mmCIF file of C-alpha atoms in Angstrom:
data_model
loop_
_atom_site.group_PDB
_atom_site.id
_atom_site.type_symbol
_atom_site.label_atom_id
_atom_site.label_comp_id
_atom_site.label_asym_id
_atom_site.label_seq_id
_atom_site.Cartn_x
_atom_site.Cartn_y
_atom_site.Cartn_z
ATOM 1 C CA MET A 17 0.000 0.000 0.000
ATOM 2 C CA PHE A 18 2.812 2.398 0.921
ATOM 3 C CA GLN A 19 4.623 1.726 -2.375
ATOM 4 C CA LYS A 20 1.416 2.417 -4.329
ATOM 5 C CA PHE A 21 0.965 5.674 -2.422
ATOM 6 C CA ARG A 22 4.564 6.749 -3.221
ATOM 7 C CA ALA A 23 4.053 5.937 -6.887
ATOM 8 C CA PHE A 24 0.841 7.959 -6.886
ATOM 9 C CA THR A 25 2.503 10.998 -5.295
ATOM 10 C CA ARG A 26 5.353 10.863 -7.817
ATOM 11 C CA LEU A 27 2.856 10.740 -10.665
ATOM 12 C CA LEU A 28 0.902 13.608 -9.154
ATOM 13 C CA ALA A 29 4.061 15.724 -8.721
ATOM 14 C CA LEU A 30 5.108 15.130 -12.315
ATOM 15 C CA THR A 31 1.628 15.964 -13.544
ATOM 16 C CA LEU A 32 1.489 19.176 -11.531
ATOM 17 C CA SER A 33 4.985 20.285 -12.557
ATOM 18 C CA GLY A 34 4.084 19.694 -16.182
ATOM 19 C CA ALA A 35 0.980 21.821 -15.725
ATOM 20 C CA ILE A 36 2.681 24.603 -13.795
ATOM 21 C CA LEU A 37 5.415 25.184 -16.365
ATOM 22 C CA PRO A 38 3.017 26.011 -19.219
ATOM 23 C CA LEU A 39 1.035 28.223 -16.841
ATOM 24 C CA ALA A 40 4.180 30.181 -15.985
ATOM 25 C CA VAL A 41 5.045 30.555 -19.648
ATOM 26 C CA MET A 42 1.474 31.640 -20.393
ATOM 27 C CA ALA A 43 1.633 34.237 -17.611
ATOM 28 C CA GLN A 44 4.837 35.662 -19.038
ATOM 29 C CA ASN A 45 3.407 35.683 -22.546
ATOM 30 C CA ALA A 46 0.378 37.585 -21.240
ATOM 31 C CA TYR A 47 2.636 40.261 -19.742
ATOM 32 C CA PRO A 48 1.797 42.976 -18.950
ATOM 33 C CA GLN A 49 -1.502 42.636 -17.139
ATOM 34 C CA LYS A 50 -1.321 45.899 -15.170
ATOM 35 C CA PRO A 51 0.425 49.305 -15.413
ATOM 36 C CA ILE A 52 4.234 49.329 -15.398
ATOM 37 C CA ARG A 53 5.988 51.703 -13.019
ATOM 38 C CA VAL A 54 9.112 53.326 -14.499
ATOM 39 C CA VAL A 55 11.384 54.830 -11.856
ATOM 40 C CA VAL A 56 13.240 57.853 -13.258
ATOM 41 C CA THR A 57 16.252 58.756 -11.146
ATOM 42 C CA PHE A 58 16.063 62.490 -11.924
ATOM 43 C CA PRO A 59 13.478 65.228 -11.220
ATOM 44 C CA PRO A 60 10.504 65.986 -13.485
ATOM 45 C CA GLY A 61 11.408 68.099 -16.484
ATOM 46 C CA GLY A 62 14.882 66.631 -16.950
ATOM 47 C CA SER A 63 16.194 64.573 -19.844
ATOM 48 C CA ALA A 64 15.499 61.137 -18.368
ATOM 49 C CA ASP A 65 11.950 62.183 -17.595
ATOM 50 C CA ALA A 66 11.502 63.534 -21.135
ATOM 51 C CA ILE A 67 12.635 60.260 -22.723
ATOM 52 C CA ILE A 68 9.928 58.201 -21.065
ATOM 53 C CA ARG A 69 7.238 60.775 -21.718
ATOM 54 C CA ILE A 70 8.175 60.810 -25.427
ATOM 55 C CA LEU A 71 8.160 57.009 -25.596
ATOM 56 C CA SER A 72 5.044 56.457 -23.487
ATOM 57 C CA PRO A 73 2.258 57.000 -26.075
ATOM 58 C CA ARG A 74 3.635 54.326 -28.405
ATOM 59 C CA LEU A 75 4.555 51.919 -25.600
ATOM 60 C CA ASN A 76 1.182 52.303 -23.903
ATOM 61 C CA GLU A 77 -0.426 51.256 -27.169
ATOM 62 C CA LYS A 78 1.922 48.374 -27.949
ATOM 63 C CA LEU A 79 2.043 46.965 -24.432
ATOM 64 C CA GLY A 80 -1.644 47.492 -23.756
ATOM 65 C CA GLN A 81 -0.871 49.022 -20.364
ATOM 66 C CA GLN A 82 0.175 52.443 -19.095
ATOM 67 C CA LEU A 83 3.726 53.384 -18.189
ATOM 68 C CA VAL A 84 3.568 55.265 -14.888
ATOM 69 C CA VAL A 85 6.515 57.634 -14.368
ATOM 70 C CA ASP A 86 7.833 57.634 -10.795
ATOM 71 C CA ASN A 87 10.484 60.347 -10.276
ATOM 72 C CA ARG A 88 12.888 59.420 -7.465
ATOM 73 C CA PRO A 89 15.945 61.708 -7.660
ATOM 74 C CA GLY A 90 18.809 61.841 -5.232
ATOM 75 C CA ALA A 91 22.185 60.291 -4.311
ATOM 76 C CA GLY A 92 23.345 60.229 -7.926
ATOM 77 C CA GLY A 93 20.616 57.795 -8.883
ATOM 78 C CA ASN A 94 21.065 55.454 -5.917
ATOM 79 C CA ILE A 95 17.673 56.151 -4.358
ATOM 80 C CA GLY A 96 15.634 55.280 -7.430
ATOM 81 C CA LEU A 97 17.775 52.396 -8.629
ATOM 82 C CA ALA A 98 17.890 50.816 -5.161
ATOM 83 C CA ALA A 99 14.086 50.702 -5.251
ATOM 84 C CA VAL A 100 14.218 48.950 -8.616
ATOM 85 C CA ALA A 101 16.903 46.507 -7.462
ATOM 86 C CA LYS A 102 14.808 45.491 -4.443
ATOM 87 C CA ALA A 103 11.507 45.258 -6.338
ATOM 88 C CA ALA A 104 9.814 42.022 -7.287
ATOM 89 C CA PRO A 105 11.380 40.707 -10.528
ATOM 90 C CA ASP A 106 8.074 40.563 -12.370
ATOM 91 C CA GLY A 107 8.458 43.334 -14.966
ATOM 92 C CA TYR A 108 6.182 45.803 -13.204
ATOM 93 C CA MET A 109 8.936 48.091 -11.921
ATOM 94 C CA LEU A 110 11.662 49.290 -14.288
ATOM 95 C CA GLY A 111 14.351 51.927 -13.894
ATOM 96 C CA VAL A 112 15.855 54.617 -16.077
ATOM 97 C CA GLY A 113 19.403 55.199 -14.877
ATOM 98 C CA ALA A 114 22.487 57.072 -16.020
ATOM 99 C CA ALA A 115 26.247 56.649 -15.757
ATOM 100 C CA GLY A 116 26.259 57.682 -12.096
ATOM 101 C CA GLY A 117 23.876 55.179 -10.608
ATOM 102 C CA LEU A 118 24.606 52.381 -13.055
ATOM 103 C CA THR A 119 28.403 52.579 -13.250
ATOM 104 C CA ALA A 120 30.264 55.278 -11.308
ATOM 105 C CA ASN A 121 28.660 55.179 -7.891
ATOM 106 C CA VAL A 122 30.316 51.892 -6.955
ATOM 107 C CA SER A 123 33.587 53.884 -6.882
ATOM 108 C CA LEU A 124 32.079 57.002 -5.307
ATOM 109 C CA TYR A 125 30.196 55.653 -2.313
ATOM 110 C CA PRO A 126 31.840 53.575 0.431
ATOM 111 C CA GLN A 127 28.556 51.754 0.926
ATOM 112 C CA MET A 128 26.078 51.136 -1.860
ATOM 113 C CA PRO A 129 22.424 50.238 -1.186
ATOM 114 C CA PHE A 130 22.548 47.802 -4.115
ATOM 115 C CA ASP A 131 25.004 46.175 -6.525
ATOM 116 C CA PRO A 132 24.297 47.342 -10.095
ATOM 117 C CA ALA A 133 26.178 44.425 -11.639
ATOM 118 C CA LYS A 134 24.337 41.776 -9.614
ATOM 119 C CA GLU A 135 20.927 43.240 -8.762
ATOM 120 C CA LEU A 136 19.907 44.913 -12.017
ATOM 121 C CA ALA A 137 19.239 43.383 -15.416
ATOM 122 C CA PRO A 138 20.166 45.580 -18.415
ATOM 123 C CA ILE A 139 17.518 45.895 -21.120
ATOM 124 C CA THR A 140 18.648 48.563 -23.594
ATOM 125 C CA MET A 141 20.413 51.868 -23.939
ATOM 126 C CA LEU A 142 17.897 54.648 -24.470
ATOM 127 C CA ALA A 143 19.681 57.861 -25.404
ATOM 128 C CA ALA A 144 23.047 59.572 -25.595
ATOM 129 C CA ILE A 145 23.049 63.137 -24.348
ATOM 130 C CA PRO A 146 26.048 65.423 -24.847
ATOM 131 C CA PHE A 147 26.911 67.858 -22.112
ATOM 132 C CA VAL A 148 27.701 71.524 -22.594
ATOM 133 C CA ILE A 149 29.606 74.027 -20.486
ATOM 134 C CA VAL A 150 27.560 77.220 -20.293
ATOM 135 C CA GLY A 151 27.967 80.536 -18.572
ATOM 136 C CA HIS A 152 25.924 83.541 -17.619
ATOM 137 C CA PRO A 153 26.405 86.349 -20.186
ATOM 138 C CA SER A 154 28.230 88.382 -17.534
ATOM 139 C CA VAL A 155 31.178 85.951 -17.582
ATOM 140 C CA GLN A 156 33.903 87.890 -19.365
ATOM 141 C CA ALA A 157 35.651 84.900 -20.932
ATOM 142 C CA SER A 158 34.358 83.979 -24.383
ATOM 143 C CA THR A 159 36.357 80.815 -25.092
ATOM 144 C CA VAL A 160 37.484 77.778 -23.148
ATOM 145 C CA ALA A 161 41.079 78.958 -23.396
ATOM 146 C CA GLN A 162 40.161 82.312 -21.874
ATOM 147 C CA LEU A 163 38.098 80.607 -19.192
ATOM 148 C CA ILE A 164 40.980 78.305 -18.262
ATOM 149 C CA ALA A 165 43.457 81.186 -18.179
ATOM 150 C CA SER A 166 41.150 83.198 -15.920
ATOM 151 C CA ALA A 167 40.566 80.223 -13.610
ATOM 152 C CA LYS A 168 44.306 79.582 -13.336
ATOM 153 C CA SER A 169 45.018 83.190 -12.453
ATOM 154 C CA GLN A 170 42.428 83.079 -9.668
ATOM 155 C CA PRO A 171 41.930 79.519 -8.366
ATOM 156 C CA GLY A 172 38.396 79.023 -7.063
ATOM 157 C CA LYS A 173 37.132 82.161 -8.804
ATOM 158 C CA TYR A 174 34.467 80.302 -10.733
ATOM 159 C CA ALA A 175 31.643 78.292 -9.251
ATOM 160 C CA ILE A 176 30.230 75.695 -11.622
ATOM 161 C CA GLY A 177 26.892 73.983 -11.196
ATOM 162 C CA HIS A 178 26.283 70.404 -12.253
ATOM 163 C CA GLY A 179 23.497 67.864 -12.099
ATOM 164 C CA GLY A 180 24.297 66.365 -8.723
ATOM 165 C CA ASN A 181 26.960 64.437 -6.844
ATOM 166 C CA GLY A 182 27.704 61.143 -8.504
ATOM 167 C CA THR A 183 26.094 62.049 -11.811
ATOM 168 C CA ALA A 184 27.947 61.959 -15.126
ATOM 169 C CA MET A 185 27.809 65.763 -15.110
ATOM 170 C CA HIS A 186 29.677 65.792 -11.799
ATOM 171 C CA LEU A 187 32.331 63.437 -13.157
ATOM 172 C CA SER A 188 32.564 65.346 -16.433
ATOM 173 C CA THR A 189 33.207 68.504 -14.408
ATOM 174 C CA ALA A 190 35.949 66.705 -12.472
ATOM 175 C CA LEU A 191 37.495 65.451 -15.705
ATOM 176 C CA PHE A 192 37.420 68.997 -17.136
ATOM 177 C CA SER A 193 39.186 70.369 -14.049
ATOM 178 C CA GLN A 194 41.778 67.566 -14.160
ATOM 179 C CA MET A 195 42.618 67.984 -17.827
ATOM 180 C CA ALA A 196 42.614 71.812 -17.672
ATOM 181 C CA ASP A 197 44.584 71.767 -14.392
ATOM 182 C CA ILE A 198 42.267 74.321 -12.779
ATOM 183 C CA LYS A 199 40.333 74.589 -9.528
ATOM 184 C CA LEU A 200 36.584 75.227 -9.784
ATOM 185 C CA THR A 201 34.090 75.482 -6.933
ATOM 186 C CA GLU A 202 31.569 72.764 -7.694
ATOM 187 C CA VAL A 203 27.909 73.313 -6.833
ATOM 188 C CA PRO A 204 25.772 70.156 -7.039
ATOM 189 C CA TYR A 205 22.082 70.391 -7.946
ATOM 190 C CA ARG A 206 19.278 67.844 -8.033
ATOM 191 C CA GLY A 207 19.334 67.544 -11.801
ATOM 192 C CA SER A 208 20.544 69.447 -14.853
ATOM 193 C CA GLY A 209 17.460 71.669 -15.094
ATOM 194 C CA PRO A 210 18.056 73.468 -11.770
ATOM 195 C CA ALA A 211 21.768 73.891 -12.582
ATOM 196 C CA ALA A 212 20.950 75.493 -15.937
ATOM 197 C CA MET A 213 18.346 77.770 -14.369
ATOM 198 C CA ASP A 214 20.794 79.062 -11.756
ATOM 199 C CA ALA A 215 23.361 79.795 -14.478
ATOM 200 C CA LEU A 216 20.582 81.556 -16.387
ATOM 201 C CA SER A 217 19.776 83.749 -13.380
ATOM 202 C CA GLY A 218 23.424 84.352 -12.479
ATOM 203 C CA GLN A 219 23.301 82.456 -9.187
ATOM 204 C CA VAL A 220 26.317 80.534 -10.487
ATOM 205 C CA PRO A 221 28.534 81.869 -13.284
ATOM 206 C CA LEU A 222 29.036 78.478 -14.963
ATOM 207 C CA ALA A 223 27.249 75.172 -15.307
ATOM 208 C CA LEU A 224 27.960 71.845 -16.945
ATOM 209 C CA THR A 225 24.555 70.520 -17.931
ATOM 210 C CA ASP A 226 23.047 68.149 -20.406
ATOM 211 C CA LEU A 227 22.039 69.675 -23.715
ATOM 212 C CA PRO A 228 18.231 69.525 -23.339
ATOM 213 C CA ALA A 229 18.382 71.668 -20.194
ATOM 214 C CA ALA A 230 20.364 74.426 -21.902
ATOM 215 C CA LEU A 231 19.737 74.259 -25.654
ATOM 216 C CA GLN A 232 16.868 76.720 -25.945
ATOM 217 C CA HIS A 233 18.555 79.217 -23.603
ATOM 218 C CA ILE A 234 21.741 79.038 -25.683
ATOM 219 C CA LYS A 235 19.822 79.608 -28.910
ATOM 220 C CA ALA A 236 18.017 82.543 -27.314
ATOM 221 C CA GLY A 237 21.332 84.127 -26.309
ATOM 222 C CA LYS A 238 20.527 83.861 -22.611
ATOM 223 C CA LEU A 239 23.361 81.446 -21.877
ATOM 224 C CA LYS A 240 26.878 81.527 -23.284
ATOM 225 C CA ALA A 241 28.032 78.139 -24.626
ATOM 226 C CA PHE A 242 31.782 77.538 -24.231
ATOM 227 C CA ALA A 243 32.098 73.953 -25.458
ATOM 228 C CA VAL A 244 30.382 70.588 -25.765
ATOM 229 C CA THR A 245 31.859 67.517 -24.088
ATOM 230 C CA SER A 246 31.264 65.075 -26.944
ATOM 231 C CA PRO A 247 34.102 64.062 -29.303
ATOM 232 C CA ASN A 248 32.384 65.767 -32.249
ATOM 233 C CA ARG A 249 30.451 69.002 -32.733
ATOM 234 C CA LEU A 250 26.676 68.797 -32.553
ATOM 235 C CA ALA A 251 24.297 69.441 -35.435
ATOM 236 C CA SER A 252 22.113 71.457 -33.055
ATOM 237 C CA LEU A 253 25.059 73.714 -32.046
ATOM 238 C CA PRO A 254 27.409 73.650 -35.043
ATOM 239 C CA ASP A 255 29.287 76.805 -33.987
ATOM 240 C CA VAL A 256 30.115 75.551 -30.488
ATOM 241 C CA PRO A 257 33.490 73.751 -30.351
ATOM 242 C CA THR A 258 34.264 70.563 -28.473
ATOM 243 C CA LEU A 259 36.510 70.604 -25.421
ATOM 244 C CA ALA A 260 38.961 68.486 -27.408
ATOM 245 C CA GLU A 261 39.115 71.221 -30.061
ATOM 246 C CA SER A 262 39.532 73.822 -27.337
ATOM 247 C CA GLY A 263 42.874 72.586 -26.076
ATOM 248 C CA LEU A 264 41.894 69.494 -24.071
ATOM 249 C CA ALA A 265 42.842 66.804 -26.588
ATOM 250 C CA GLY A 266 41.175 63.488 -25.899
ATOM 251 C CA TYR A 267 38.386 64.879 -23.723
ATOM 252 C CA ASP A 268 35.264 62.776 -24.299
ATOM 253 C CA SER A 269 32.274 62.523 -22.021
ATOM 254 C CA THR A 270 28.770 61.908 -23.242
ATOM 255 C CA GLY A 271 25.829 61.376 -20.958
ATOM 256 C CA TRP A 272 23.518 58.452 -21.480
ATOM 257 C CA PHE A 273 20.455 56.783 -20.073
ATOM 258 C CA GLY A 274 19.555 53.119 -20.035
ATOM 259 C CA LEU A 275 16.642 50.908 -19.069
ATOM 260 C CA VAL A 276 17.022 48.239 -16.391
ATOM 261 C CA ALA A 277 14.874 45.786 -14.462
ATOM 262 C CA PRO A 278 15.403 43.863 -11.215
ATOM 263 C CA ALA A 279 17.773 40.938 -11.635
ATOM 264 C CA GLY A 280 15.874 37.680 -11.942
ATOM 265 C CA THR A 281 13.131 39.111 -14.136
ATOM 266 C CA PRO A 282 12.069 36.260 -16.460
ATOM 267 C CA GLN A 283 13.780 36.330 -19.840
ATOM 268 C CA PRO A 284 10.516 36.350 -21.845
ATOM 269 C CA ILE A 285 9.512 39.574 -20.064
ATOM 270 C CA LEU A 286 12.933 41.163 -20.621
ATOM 271 C CA SER A 287 12.773 40.174 -24.290
ATOM 272 C CA ARG A 288 9.314 41.700 -24.694
ATOM 273 C CA LEU A 289 10.427 44.942 -23.075
ATOM 274 C CA HIS A 290 13.583 45.050 -25.184
ATOM 275 C CA ALA A 291 11.623 44.508 -28.390
ATOM 276 C CA GLU A 292 9.039 47.199 -27.634
ATOM 277 C CA PHE A 293 11.459 49.842 -26.347
ATOM 278 C CA THR A 294 13.955 49.417 -29.189
ATOM 279 C CA ALA A 295 11.151 49.476 -31.769
ATOM 280 C CA ALA A 296 9.917 52.748 -30.267
ATOM 281 C CA LEU A 297 13.434 54.199 -30.281
ATOM 282 C CA ASN A 298 13.737 53.321 -33.982
ATOM 283 C CA ASP A 299 10.483 55.085 -34.869
ATOM 284 C CA GLU A 300 11.344 58.133 -37.001
ATOM 285 C CA GLY A 301 8.748 60.350 -35.355
ATOM 286 C CA ILE A 302 10.093 59.552 -31.898
ATOM 287 C CA ARG A 303 13.693 59.983 -33.058
ATOM 288 C CA THR A 304 12.844 63.430 -34.382
ATOM 289 C CA GLN A 305 11.188 64.428 -31.104
ATOM 290 C CA MET A 306 14.233 63.316 -29.124
ATOM 291 C CA ARG A 307 16.717 65.036 -31.408
ATOM 292 C CA ASN A 308 14.741 68.262 -31.266
ATOM 293 C CA ILE A 309 15.521 68.540 -27.559
ATOM 294 C CA GLY A 310 19.172 67.470 -27.830
ATOM 295 C CA MET A 311 19.019 63.710 -27.312
ATOM 296 C CA GLU A 312 20.274 61.022 -29.680
ATOM 297 C CA PRO A 313 18.292 57.752 -29.528
ATOM 298 C CA VAL A 314 20.661 54.781 -29.177
ATOM 299 C CA PRO A 315 18.745 51.495 -28.947
ATOM 300 C CA SER A 316 21.118 48.619 -28.304
ATOM 301 C CA SER A 317 21.259 44.913 -27.736
ATOM 302 C CA THR A 318 21.183 43.836 -24.107
ATOM 303 C CA GLU A 319 24.672 42.398 -24.481
ATOM 304 C CA ALA A 320 26.093 45.632 -25.910
ATOM 305 C CA PHE A 321 24.516 47.649 -23.096
ATOM 306 C CA ASP A 322 25.978 45.302 -20.486
ATOM 307 C CA THR A 323 29.458 45.557 -22.055
ATOM 308 C CA TYR A 324 29.228 49.349 -22.214
ATOM 309 C CA MET A 325 28.252 49.626 -18.551
ATOM 310 C CA LYS A 326 31.297 47.575 -17.583
ATOM 311 C CA SER A 327 33.620 49.813 -19.624
ATOM 312 C CA GLU A 328 32.056 52.968 -18.114
ATOM 313 C CA THR A 329 32.528 51.522 -14.626
ATOM 314 C CA ARG A 330 36.256 51.164 -15.298
ATOM 315 C CA LYS A 331 36.608 54.596 -16.961
ATOM 316 C CA TRP A 332 34.900 56.616 -14.253
ATOM 317 C CA GLY A 333 36.526 54.583 -11.506
ATOM 318 C CA ASP A 334 39.892 55.849 -12.759
ATOM 319 C CA VAL A 335 38.672 59.489 -12.848
ATOM 320 C CA ILE A 336 37.223 59.208 -9.338
ATOM 321 C CA ARG A 337 40.400 57.758 -7.855
ATOM 322 C CA LYS A 338 42.584 60.417 -9.517
ATOM 323 C CA ALA A 339 40.325 63.234 -8.290
ATOM 324 C CA ASN A 340 40.000 61.571 -4.849
ATOM 325 C CA ILE A 341 36.224 62.075 -4.948
ATOM 326 C CA LYS A 342 34.406 60.529 -1.998
ATOM 327 C CA LEU A 343 30.707 60.691 -1.224
ATOM 328 C CA GLN A 344 28.727 59.551 1.776
#
């Protein structure tokens, strides 16, 4: 009797496991069945926020559910990305992160609330966003060379705003100071928008911001553009030189944003998200909208995004150690 019972339980277990597996696959294929929360690690009105709001109409239609933007700025992206890393790996909480939170912060902070390499699953790159050094019109220097000469003659004379401690704008500012061999007083903000606005009002004489935050003010003549941080000039600002052209040979720092999910999210869900987001990023109408505000769409394979994050982790780790930057 006992042997018959054991045989029955084995048969039942096999039957149930065979039934459960298709049910799990069916559940993943039916994804999504409710709204998807997208944590943006910068304030409303910034570049990362703009990307999702541009993509949302198409994605809402294709996914059959709404993308709900959840802005959680602070700590160079750590606050928002930690929430994503600790979320259930079911595809209903995603994160939009940048170089700071996804790559550099592991070298900046003595204690991280999460491990980007182990607790987040890369999905795709979203956009590349060049940075620009801008100044209030009252700044007497008109070129990078003049600005560097003035800063060398009076160390600490210039305060420069950036998008927040640990962000790529912070690190790009540090790299600029290192390569120019100057001392600037850095003023961190909670995002590129506030930094640009304070340069616009004259609260700080200089700012290193992403292009979308400053482009319209530059074109209106309300901000002076000294140089862009990308390796090549930008079509939207063809008369503004690169830092490499301006005497800092080899300078190259471009901001970027990428989409991630909690590690352990089922592969069918990650594949669906990758397919829909990259298709949206390849849509010509969406590409035009993004370019009009200074962003270049850069959909990528998951593997390429993962490789790029690893290379950025190494690059910014070197800059951080050389500058002896430490954050709490």
